[in-house]
PDB file of C-alpha atoms in Angstrom:
ATOM      1  CA  MET A  18     -48.613  13.975  83.776  1.00 49.00           C
ATOM      2  CA  ASN A  19     -45.808  11.536  84.396  1.00 45.00           C
ATOM      3  CA  PRO A  20     -42.690  11.925  82.268  1.00 45.00           C
ATOM      4  CA  HIS A  21     -42.261   9.443  79.463  1.00 44.00           C
ATOM      5  CA  HIS A  22     -39.863   6.617  80.054  1.00 43.00           C
ATOM      6  CA  ARG A  23     -37.022   6.733  77.530  1.00 43.00           C
ATOM      7  CA  HIS A  24     -34.710   3.770  77.178  1.00 44.00           C
ATOM      8  CA  GLY A  25     -31.045   4.563  76.681  1.00 43.00           C
ATOM      9  CA  SER A  26     -31.214   8.022  78.292  1.00 40.00           C
ATOM     10  CA  ALA A  27     -32.350   8.048  81.925  1.00 40.00           C
ATOM     11  CA  LEU A  28     -31.062   4.513  82.460  1.00 40.00           C
ATOM     12  CA  ALA A  29     -27.909   4.959  80.412  1.00 41.00           C
ATOM     13  CA  HIS A  30     -25.780   5.297  83.542  1.00 42.00           C
ATOM     14  CA  GLU A  31     -26.868   2.073  85.197  1.00 41.00           C
ATOM     15  CA  HIS A  32     -24.559  -0.312  83.374  1.00 43.00           C
ATOM     16  CA  ALA A  33     -21.023   0.558  82.361  1.00 42.00           C
ATOM     17  CA  GLY A  34     -20.277  -2.661  80.540  1.00 43.00           C
ATOM     18  CA  SER A  35     -20.463  -2.948  76.795  1.00 42.00           C
ATOM     19  CA  GLU A  36     -22.181  -6.361  76.864  1.00 45.00           C
ATOM     20  CA  ALA A  37     -25.587  -5.472  78.323  1.00 47.00           C
ATOM     21  CA  GLY A  38     -28.402  -7.945  78.085  1.00 47.00           C
ATOM     22  CA  PRO A  39     -31.885  -7.436  76.634  1.00 48.00           C
ATOM     23  CA  GLY A  40     -33.763  -4.624  78.302  1.00 47.00           C
ATOM     24  CA  GLU A  41     -30.602  -3.353  79.939  1.00 48.00           C
ATOM     25  CA  SER A  42     -28.897  -0.120  79.107  1.00 46.00           C
ATOM     26  CA  ARG A  43     -25.234   0.411  78.592  1.00 46.00           C
ATOM     27  CA  ARG A  44     -22.799   3.290  78.040  1.00 46.00           C
ATOM     28  CA  SER A  45     -22.035   3.747  74.355  1.00 46.00           C
ATOM     29  CA  VAL A  46     -18.395   4.779  74.680  1.00 47.00           C
ATOM     30  CA  GLY A  47     -17.356   2.736  77.710  1.00 47.00           C
ATOM     31  CA  ARG A  48     -16.853   5.687  80.037  1.00 47.00           C
ATOM     32  CA  SER A  49     -16.881   5.510  83.819  1.00 46.00           C
ATOM     33  CA  PHE A  50     -19.680   7.152  85.771  1.00 46.00           C
ATOM     34  CA  HIS A  51     -19.715  10.937  86.128  1.00 47.00           C
ATOM     35  CA  THR A  52     -17.056  11.571  83.497  1.00 45.00           C
ATOM     36  CA  PRO A  53     -16.502  15.332  83.089  1.00 48.00           C
ATOM     37  CA  ARG A  54     -17.485  16.691  79.707  1.00 48.00           C
ATOM     38  CA  ASP A  55     -13.891  17.693  78.919  1.00 46.00           C
ATOM     39  CA  GLY A  56     -12.849  14.100  79.460  1.00 45.00           C
ATOM     40  CA  ARG A  57     -15.366  12.610  77.039  1.00 45.00           C
ATOM     41  CA  PHE A  58     -14.143  11.420  73.678  1.00 40.00           C
ATOM     42  CA  GLY A  59     -16.083   9.882  70.837  1.00 44.00           C
ATOM     43  CA  ASP A  60     -14.834   7.622  68.117  1.00 41.00           C
ATOM     44  CA  ARG A  61     -12.644  10.244  66.460  1.00 44.00           C
ATOM     45  CA  PRO A  62      -9.287  11.200  68.001  1.00 43.00           C
ATOM     46  CA  GLY A  63      -8.860  14.783  69.078  1.00 45.00           C
ATOM     47  CA  ARG A  64     -12.595  15.479  69.186  1.00 45.00           C
ATOM     48  CA  PRO A  65     -13.681  16.062  72.791  1.00 46.00           C
ATOM     49  CA  GLY A  66     -17.317  16.136  73.830  1.00 45.00           C
ATOM     50  CA  THR A  67     -20.291  14.190  72.627  1.00 42.00           C
ATOM     51  CA  LEU A  68     -20.866  13.074  69.068  1.00 44.00           C
ATOM     52  CA  PRO A  69     -22.356  13.881  66.606  1.00 49.00           C
ATOM     53  CA  PRO A  70     -21.548  17.621  66.353  1.00 46.00           C
ATOM     54  CA  VAL A  71     -23.993  20.001  67.952  1.00 49.00           C
ATOM     55  CA  PRO A  72     -26.901  20.686  65.554  1.00 53.00           C
ATOM     56  CA  GLY A  73     -26.930  24.183  64.156  1.00 86.00           C
ATOM     57  CA  ARG A  74     -23.179  24.709  64.328  1.00 89.00           C
ATOM     58  CA  LEU A  75     -22.837  25.104  60.579  1.00 92.00           C
ATOM     59  CA  THR A  76     -25.781  27.502  60.519  1.00 94.00           C
ATOM     60  CA  PHE A  77     -24.111  29.608  63.194  1.00 95.00           C
ATOM     61  CA  LEU A  78     -20.817  29.669  61.266  1.00 95.00           C
ATOM     62  CA  TYR A  79     -22.498  30.679  58.025  1.00 96.00           C
ATOM     63  CA  ALA A  80     -24.439  33.392  59.866  1.00 96.00           C
ATOM     64  CA  THR A  81     -21.187  34.684  61.346  1.00 96.00           C
ATOM     65  CA  ALA A  82     -19.653  34.923  57.878  1.00 97.00           C
ATOM     66  CA  ALA A  83     -22.748  36.740  56.596  1.00 97.00           C
ATOM     67  CA  VAL A  84     -22.647  39.261  59.456  1.00 98.00           C
ATOM     68  CA  GLY A  85     -18.948  39.853  58.842  1.00 97.00           C
ATOM     69  CA  LEU A  86     -19.636  40.474  55.161  1.00 98.00           C
ATOM     70  CA  VAL A  87     -22.379  42.981  55.945  1.00 98.00           C
ATOM     71  CA  LEU A  88     -20.155  44.854  58.398  1.00 98.00           C
ATOM     72  CA  PHE A  89     -17.242  44.873  55.962  1.00 98.00           C
ATOM     73  CA  ALA A  90     -19.495  46.240  53.208  1.00 98.00           C
ATOM     74  CA  LEU A  91     -20.820  48.898  55.597  1.00 97.00           C
ATOM     75  CA  LEU A  92     -17.338  50.056  56.569  1.00 98.00           C
ATOM     76  CA  THR A  93     -16.225  50.086  52.930  1.00 97.00           C
ATOM     77  CA  TRP A  94     -19.213  52.258  52.070  1.00 97.00           C
ATOM     78  CA  GLN A  95     -18.447  54.618  54.974  1.00 96.00           C
ATOM     79  CA  VAL A  96     -14.832  55.060  53.928  1.00 96.00           C
ATOM     80  CA  THR A  97     -15.699  55.481  50.247  1.00 95.00           C
ATOM     81  CA  SER A  98     -18.506  57.994  50.836  1.00 94.00           C
ATOM     82  CA  HIS A  99     -16.830  59.782  53.763  1.00 93.00           C
ATOM     83  CA  GLY A 100     -19.784  58.828  55.927  1.00 95.00           C
ATOM     84  CA  PRO A 101     -20.516  59.591  59.572  1.00 96.00           C
ATOM     85  CA  LEU A 102     -17.970  57.065  60.856  1.00 96.00           C
ATOM     86  CA  ILE A 103     -15.048  59.008  59.368  1.00 95.00           C
ATOM     87  CA  ARG A 104     -15.170  61.760  61.979  1.00 95.00           C
ATOM     88  CA  PRO A 105     -14.920  59.454  65.025  1.00 96.00           C
ATOM     89  CA  ASP A 106     -12.278  57.497  63.123  1.00 96.00           C
ATOM     90  CA  ARG A 107     -10.127  60.631  62.917  1.00 95.00           C
ATOM     91  CA  ARG A 108     -10.771  61.511  66.547  1.00 96.00           C
ATOM     92  CA  LEU A 109      -9.759  58.068  67.699  1.00 96.00           C
ATOM     93  CA  LEU A 110      -6.563  58.199  65.650  1.00 95.00           C
ATOM     94  CA  ARG A 111      -5.649  61.588  67.137  1.00 94.00           C
ATOM     95  CA  ALA A 112      -6.277  60.272  70.651  1.00 95.00           C
ATOM     96  CA  VAL A 113      -4.122  57.199  70.040  1.00 93.00           C
ATOM     97  CA  LEU A 114      -1.288  59.255  68.556  1.00 91.00           C
ATOM     98  CA  ALA A 115      -1.453  61.688  71.466  1.00 91.00           C
ATOM     99  CA  ALA A 116      -1.173  58.773  73.886  1.00 91.00           C
ATOM    100  CA  ALA A 117       1.742  57.371  71.870  1.00 89.00           C
ATOM    101  CA  ALA A 118       3.507  60.755  72.012  1.00 88.00           C
ATOM    102  CA  ARG A 119       3.089  60.914  75.791  1.00 87.00           C
ATOM    103  CA  HIS A 120       4.770  57.525  76.054  1.00 81.00           C
ATOM    104  CA  GLY A 121       7.722  58.384  73.870  1.00 73.00           C
ATOM    105  CA  GLY A 122       6.229  57.735  70.458  1.00 69.00           C
ATOM    106  CA  ALA A 123       6.008  54.461  68.571  1.00 68.00           C
ATOM    107  CA  SER A 124       8.223  52.068  70.492  1.00 74.00           C
ATOM    108  CA  THR A 125      10.250  49.147  69.219  1.00 82.00           C
ATOM    109  CA  PRO A 126       7.835  46.568  70.711  1.00 90.00           C
ATOM    110  CA  ALA A 127       4.970  48.217  68.822  1.00 91.00           C
ATOM    111  CA  HIS A 128       6.915  48.060  65.569  1.00 92.00           C
ATOM    112  CA  ASP A 129       7.745  44.421  66.262  1.00 93.00           C
ATOM    113  CA  LEU A 130       4.050  43.679  66.701  1.00 95.00           C
ATOM    114  CA  CYS A 131       3.351  45.334  63.346  1.00 95.00           C
ATOM    115  CA  LYS A 132       5.886  43.014  61.711  1.00 95.00           C
ATOM    116  CA  LEU A 133       3.858  40.004  62.860  1.00 96.00           C
ATOM    117  CA  GLY A 134       1.414  40.989  60.120  1.00 96.00           C
ATOM    118  CA  ASN A 135       4.041  40.500  57.419  1.00 96.00           C
ATOM    119  CA  ILE A 136       3.356  37.678  54.987  1.00 96.00           C
ATOM    120  CA  GLN A 137       6.855  36.320  55.594  1.00 96.00           C
ATOM    121  CA  VAL A 138       6.011  35.825  59.291  1.00 97.00           C
ATOM    122  CA  ALA A 139       2.310  34.932  59.369  1.00 97.00           C
ATOM    123  CA  VAL A 140       2.004  32.603  56.379  1.00 97.00           C
ATOM    124  CA  PRO A 141       4.679  30.090  57.526  1.00 98.00           C
ATOM    125  CA  VAL A 142       2.729  29.693  60.778  1.00 98.00           C
ATOM    126  CA  LEU A 143      -0.380  28.803  58.784  1.00 98.00           C
ATOM    127  CA  VAL A 144       1.573  26.459  56.517  1.00 98.00           C
ATOM    128  CA  ALA A 145       2.815  24.565  59.574  1.00 98.00           C
ATOM    129  CA  ALA A 146      -0.741  24.304  60.914  1.00 98.00           C
ATOM    130  CA  VAL A 147      -2.028  23.102  57.524  1.00 98.00           C
ATOM    131  CA  ALA A 148       0.617  20.381  57.422  1.00 98.00           C
ATOM    132  CA  ALA A 149      -0.090  19.338  61.011  1.00 97.00           C
ATOM    133  CA  ALA A 150      -3.861  19.188  60.463  1.00 97.00           C
ATOM    134  CA  ALA A 151      -3.416  17.110  57.305  1.00 97.00           C
ATOM    135  CA  TRP A 152      -1.088  14.645  59.007  1.00 96.00           C
ATOM    136  CA  LEU A 153      -3.253  14.284  62.131  1.00 96.00           C
ATOM    137  CA  GLY A 154      -6.438  13.876  60.116  1.00 95.00           C
ATOM    138  CA  LEU A 155      -4.891  11.282  57.842  1.00 93.00           C
ATOM    139  CA  ARG A 156      -3.430   9.376  60.777  1.00 94.00           C
ATOM    140  CA  ALA A 157      -6.799   9.420  62.562  1.00 91.00           C
ATOM    141  CA  GLY A 158      -8.501   7.962  59.490  1.00 90.00           C
ATOM    142  CA  LEU A 159     -10.886  10.837  58.841  1.00 90.00           C
ATOM    143  CA  ALA A 160     -12.661  10.347  55.523  1.00 90.00           C
ATOM    144  CA  ARG A 161     -12.392  14.061  54.755  1.00 93.00           C
ATOM    145  CA  TRP A 162      -9.016  14.683  56.381  1.00 95.00           C
ATOM    146  CA  TRP A 163      -8.044  16.967  53.513  1.00 96.00           C
ATOM    147  CA  LEU A 164     -10.958  19.390  53.912  1.00 96.00           C
ATOM    148  CA  PRO A 165      -9.747  21.586  56.835  1.00 97.00           C
ATOM    149  CA  PRO A 166      -6.196  22.013  55.439  1.00 97.00           C
ATOM    150  CA  LEU A 167      -7.662  22.863  52.051  1.00 97.00           C
ATOM    151  CA  ALA A 168     -10.006  25.434  53.599  1.00 97.00           C
ATOM    152  CA  GLY A 169      -7.115  27.054  55.471  1.00 97.00           C
ATOM    153  CA  ALA A 170      -5.049  27.295  52.295  1.00 97.00           C
ATOM    154  CA  VAL A 171      -7.934  28.645  50.215  1.00 98.00           C
ATOM    155  CA  VAL A 172      -8.916  31.442  52.607  1.00 98.00           C
ATOM    156  CA  MET A 173      -5.295  32.563  52.804  1.00 98.00           C
ATOM    157  CA  ALA A 174      -5.008  32.538  49.004  1.00 97.00           C
ATOM    158  CA  VAL A 175      -8.249  34.505  48.585  1.00 97.00           C
ATOM    159  CA  LEU A 176      -7.330  37.135  51.181  1.00 97.00           C
ATOM    160  CA  PRO A 177      -4.683  39.147  49.254  1.00 96.00           C
ATOM    161  CA  LEU A 178      -6.915  39.233  46.180  1.00 97.00           C
ATOM    162  CA  VAL A 179      -9.767  40.744  48.187  1.00 97.00           C
ATOM    163  CA  VAL A 180      -7.539  43.176  50.077  1.00 97.00           C
ATOM    164  CA  THR A 181      -5.762  44.420  46.951  1.00 95.00           C
ATOM    165  CA  THR A 182      -9.022  44.817  45.024  1.00 96.00           C
ATOM    166  CA  VAL A 183     -10.695  46.813  47.795  1.00 97.00           C
ATOM    167  CA  LYS A 184      -7.590  48.893  48.452  1.00 95.00           C
ATOM    168  CA  THR A 185      -7.408  49.848  44.776  1.00 93.00           C
ATOM    169  CA  ALA A 186     -11.118  50.651  44.562  1.00 94.00           C
ATOM    170  CA  VAL A 187     -11.295  52.690  47.767  1.00 93.00           C
ATOM    171  CA  HIS A 188      -7.812  54.231  47.571  1.00 91.00           C
ATOM    172  CA  ARG A 189      -7.958  55.679  51.060  1.00 92.00           C
ATOM    173  CA  PRO A 190      -5.177  58.152  51.900  1.00 90.00           C
ATOM    174  CA  PRO A 191      -2.697  57.336  54.687  1.00 89.00           C
ATOM    175  CA  PRO A 192      -3.065  58.673  58.232  1.00 89.00           C
ATOM    176  CA  GLY A 193      -1.360  61.953  59.050  1.00 70.00           C
ATOM    177  CA  LEU A 194       2.215  61.175  60.012  1.00 57.00           C
ATOM    178  CA  THR A 195       3.151  58.245  57.820  1.00 55.00           C
ATOM    179  CA  ARG A 196       4.908  58.448  54.485  1.00 55.00           C
ATOM    180  CA  PRO A 197       2.799  57.889  51.333  1.00 56.00           C
ATOM    181  CA  ASP A 198       2.208  54.270  50.465  1.00 55.00           C
ATOM    182  CA  PRO A 199       4.636  53.359  47.652  1.00 58.00           C
ATOM    183  CA  SER A 200       2.285  50.611  46.451  1.00 59.00           C
ATOM    184  CA  GLY A 201      -0.367  53.160  45.512  1.00 65.00           C
ATOM    185  CA  TYR A 202      -3.172  50.823  46.578  1.00 76.00           C
ATOM    186  CA  GLY A 203      -4.502  52.850  49.484  1.00 88.00           C
ATOM    187  CA  TYR A 204      -4.967  51.976  53.146  1.00 93.00           C
ATOM    188  CA  PHE A 205      -8.398  50.385  53.567  1.00 96.00           C
ATOM    189  CA  PRO A 206      -8.477  47.592  54.625  1.00 97.00           C
ATOM    190  CA  SER A 207      -5.238  47.007  56.488  1.00 96.00           C
ATOM    191  CA  GLY A 208      -3.271  44.265  54.785  1.00 95.00           C
ATOM    192  CA  HIS A 209      -1.128  43.527  57.844  1.00 96.00           C
ATOM    193  CA  THR A 210      -4.192  43.225  60.073  1.00 98.00           C
ATOM    194  CA  ALA A 211      -5.969  40.979  57.581  1.00 98.00           C
ATOM    195  CA  THR A 212      -2.913  38.767  57.109  1.00 98.00           C
ATOM    196  CA  SER A 213      -2.301  38.315  60.831  1.00 98.00           C
ATOM    197  CA  SER A 214      -5.992  37.759  61.616  1.00 98.00           C
ATOM    198  CA  VAL A 215      -6.613  35.157  58.925  1.00 98.00           C
ATOM    199  CA  ALA A 216      -3.243  33.369  59.130  1.00 98.00           C
ATOM    200  CA  TYR A 217      -3.123  33.059  62.916  1.00 98.00           C
ATOM    201  CA  GLY A 218      -6.878  32.559  63.223  1.00 98.00           C
ATOM    202  CA  ALA A 219      -6.944  29.780  60.623  1.00 98.00           C
ATOM    203  CA  ALA A 220      -3.896  28.127  62.212  1.00 98.00           C
ATOM    204  CA  LEU A 221      -5.714  28.163  65.543  1.00 98.00           C
ATOM    205  CA  LEU A 222      -8.856  26.615  64.071  1.00 97.00           C
ATOM    206  CA  LEU A 223      -6.863  23.873  62.348  1.00 97.00           C
ATOM    207  CA  VAL A 224      -5.017  22.683  65.451  1.00 96.00           C
ATOM    208  CA  LEU A 225      -7.734  23.330  68.039  1.00 95.00           C
ATOM    209  CA  PRO A 226      -9.761  20.119  67.459  1.00 93.00           C
ATOM    210  CA  TRP A 227      -6.668  18.014  68.130  1.00 94.00           C
ATOM    211  CA  LEU A 228      -5.995  19.454  71.583  1.00 92.00           C
ATOM    212  CA  GLY A 229      -7.534  17.194  74.185  1.00 86.00           C
ATOM    213  CA  ARG A 230      -7.315  19.391  77.280  1.00 90.00           C
ATOM    214  CA  ALA A 231      -9.858  22.183  77.624  1.00 92.00           C
ATOM    215  CA  VAL A 232      -7.493  24.461  79.521  1.00 94.00           C
ATOM    216  CA  LEU A 233      -4.949  24.224  76.694  1.00 94.00           C
ATOM    217  CA  ARG A 234      -7.610  25.100  74.130  1.00 95.00           C
ATOM    218  CA  ARG A 235      -8.740  28.101  76.168  1.00 96.00           C
ATOM    219  CA  VAL A 236      -5.198  29.377  76.598  1.00 96.00           C
ATOM    220  CA  LEU A 237      -4.499  29.036  72.881  1.00 96.00           C
ATOM    221  CA  VAL A 238      -7.737  30.809  71.909  1.00 97.00           C
ATOM    222  CA  ALA A 239      -7.089  33.648  74.364  1.00 98.00           C
ATOM    223  CA  GLY A 240      -3.460  34.013  73.309  1.00 97.00           C
ATOM    224  CA  THR A 241      -4.245  34.058  69.591  1.00 98.00           C
ATOM    225  CA  SER A 242      -7.078  36.552  70.059  1.00 97.00           C
ATOM    226  CA  LEU A 243      -4.825  38.819  72.111  1.00 98.00           C
ATOM    227  CA  LEU A 244      -2.072  38.604  69.498  1.00 98.00           C
ATOM    228  CA  ILE A 245      -4.436  39.511  66.656  1.00 98.00           C
ATOM    229  CA  ALA A 246      -5.833  42.440  68.644  1.00 98.00           C
ATOM    230  CA  ALA A 247      -2.328  43.628  69.560  1.00 97.00           C
ATOM    231  CA  VAL A 248      -1.167  43.647  65.924  1.00 98.00           C
ATOM    232  CA  GLY A 249      -4.134  45.775  64.877  1.00 97.00           C
ATOM    233  CA  ALA A 250      -3.693  48.172  67.802  1.00 96.00           C
ATOM    234  CA  ALA A 251       0.035  48.499  67.094  1.00 95.00           C
ATOM    235  CA  LEU A 252      -0.648  49.490  63.486  1.00 96.00           C
ATOM    236  CA  VAL A 253      -2.797  52.385  64.714  1.00 95.00           C
ATOM    237  CA  TRP A 254      -0.377  53.237  67.524  1.00 94.00           C
ATOM    238  CA  CYS A 255       2.499  53.504  65.040  1.00 92.00           C
ATOM    239  CA  ASP A 256       0.336  55.641  62.705  1.00 91.00           C
ATOM    240  CA  TYR A 257       0.427  53.102  59.901  1.00 93.00           C
ATOM    241  CA  HIS A 258      -3.352  52.776  59.606  1.00 95.00           C
ATOM    242  CA  TRP A 259      -6.633  54.429  60.491  1.00 96.00           C
ATOM    243  CA  PRO A 260      -8.712  52.568  63.100  1.00 97.00           C
ATOM    244  CA  LEU A 261     -11.375  51.791  60.485  1.00 97.00           C
ATOM    245  CA  ASP A 262      -8.720  50.147  58.319  1.00 97.00           C
ATOM    246  CA  VAL A 263      -8.012  47.716  61.140  1.00 98.00           C
ATOM    247  CA  LEU A 264     -11.670  47.200  61.986  1.00 98.00           C
ATOM    248  CA  GLY A 265     -12.465  46.495  58.345  1.00 98.00           C
ATOM    249  CA  SER A 266      -9.791  43.792  58.223  1.00 98.00           C
ATOM    250  CA  TRP A 267     -11.177  42.145  61.341  1.00 98.00           C
ATOM    251  CA  CYS A 268     -14.594  42.054  59.682  1.00 98.00           C
ATOM    252  CA  LEU A 269     -13.012  40.517  56.598  1.00 98.00           C
ATOM    253  CA  ALA A 270     -11.418  37.849  58.785  1.00 98.00           C
ATOM    254  CA  ALA A 271     -14.872  37.172  60.249  1.00 98.00           C
ATOM    255  CA  VAL A 272     -16.036  36.436  56.707  1.00 98.00           C
ATOM    256  CA  LEU A 273     -13.264  33.947  55.929  1.00 98.00           C
ATOM    257  CA  LEU A 274     -12.460  32.130  59.173  1.00 98.00           C
ATOM    258  CA  PRO A 275     -15.895  30.527  59.676  1.00 97.00           C
ATOM    259  CA  TRP A 276     -15.290  28.486  56.534  1.00 97.00           C
ATOM    260  CA  VAL A 277     -12.267  26.862  58.164  1.00 97.00           C
ATOM    261  CA  ALA A 278     -14.328  26.075  61.259  1.00 97.00           C
ATOM    262  CA  ALA A 279     -17.104  24.681  59.050  1.00 96.00           C
ATOM    263  CA  ALA A 280     -14.589  22.468  57.248  1.00 96.00           C
ATOM    264  CA  ASN A 281     -13.504  21.096  60.637  1.00 94.00           C
ATOM    265  CA  THR A 282     -17.110  20.222  61.469  1.00 93.00           C
ATOM    266  CA  VAL A 283     -17.876  18.583  58.122  1.00 93.00           C
ATOM    267  CA  SER A 284     -14.647  16.558  58.124  1.00 92.00           C
ATOM    268  CA  ARG A 285     -15.625  14.864  61.379  1.00 85.00           C
ATOM    269  CA  ARG A 286     -19.079  13.793  60.254  1.00 81.00           C
ATOM    270  CA  SER A 287     -19.659  10.325  58.958  1.00 60.00           C
ATOM    271  CA  PRO A 288     -19.330  10.135  55.154  1.00 64.00           C
TER     272      PRO A 288
END
């Protein structure tokens, strides 16, 4: 069977002009032939690739948030009930502390990485990204320019409420060598890990759509991911948290960050 002839698809590369006659095809965005995908731009600034957004993206983001919620609930149950994951959690902590002792104990760089999870450090980074995303969206004329900045602010505001509530309910004791927590909230999930993951992750998601070059986006994604992982590892290395505390906070970030990405997608759709 011969393939069906489809106007505007197979012949879309025959005419580059915008004033094509009847029966002729033309390129919708005025691009030259064989334009690389990273060089394609639609009608919205800062949005590389073809438009409209890829179908199913929102479904994928919501599924990611659901999976993160399930994993976070599972880890919370394990810590609360002293389930099977507690034993490997203790073994991993002992192995990490033994490695830290062989390398001279918790070093200054490791402590500095832990400080990147402080609210005073992480939140200003997110505030700057929120302001930048709002200004760029407004300047580009997006109908819902306010949606991504609002999503970034909301997830950061919700985070400490969730962390404090779970900490109080679970009330997990500290790992072996640290001093007791003066707050009395407990250690699961890790507040520093959650703060760094959500603040830096949301900041990344807010500025990413406005970066035109693919290599710059990849470098920023890799760098942010490495930074978030390093903060969590440093908290275990310095004996401030159990590994499950850190893992639980990463799962919590997986619940919240997809909503910022979804806000980015919705804001770029036609009203």
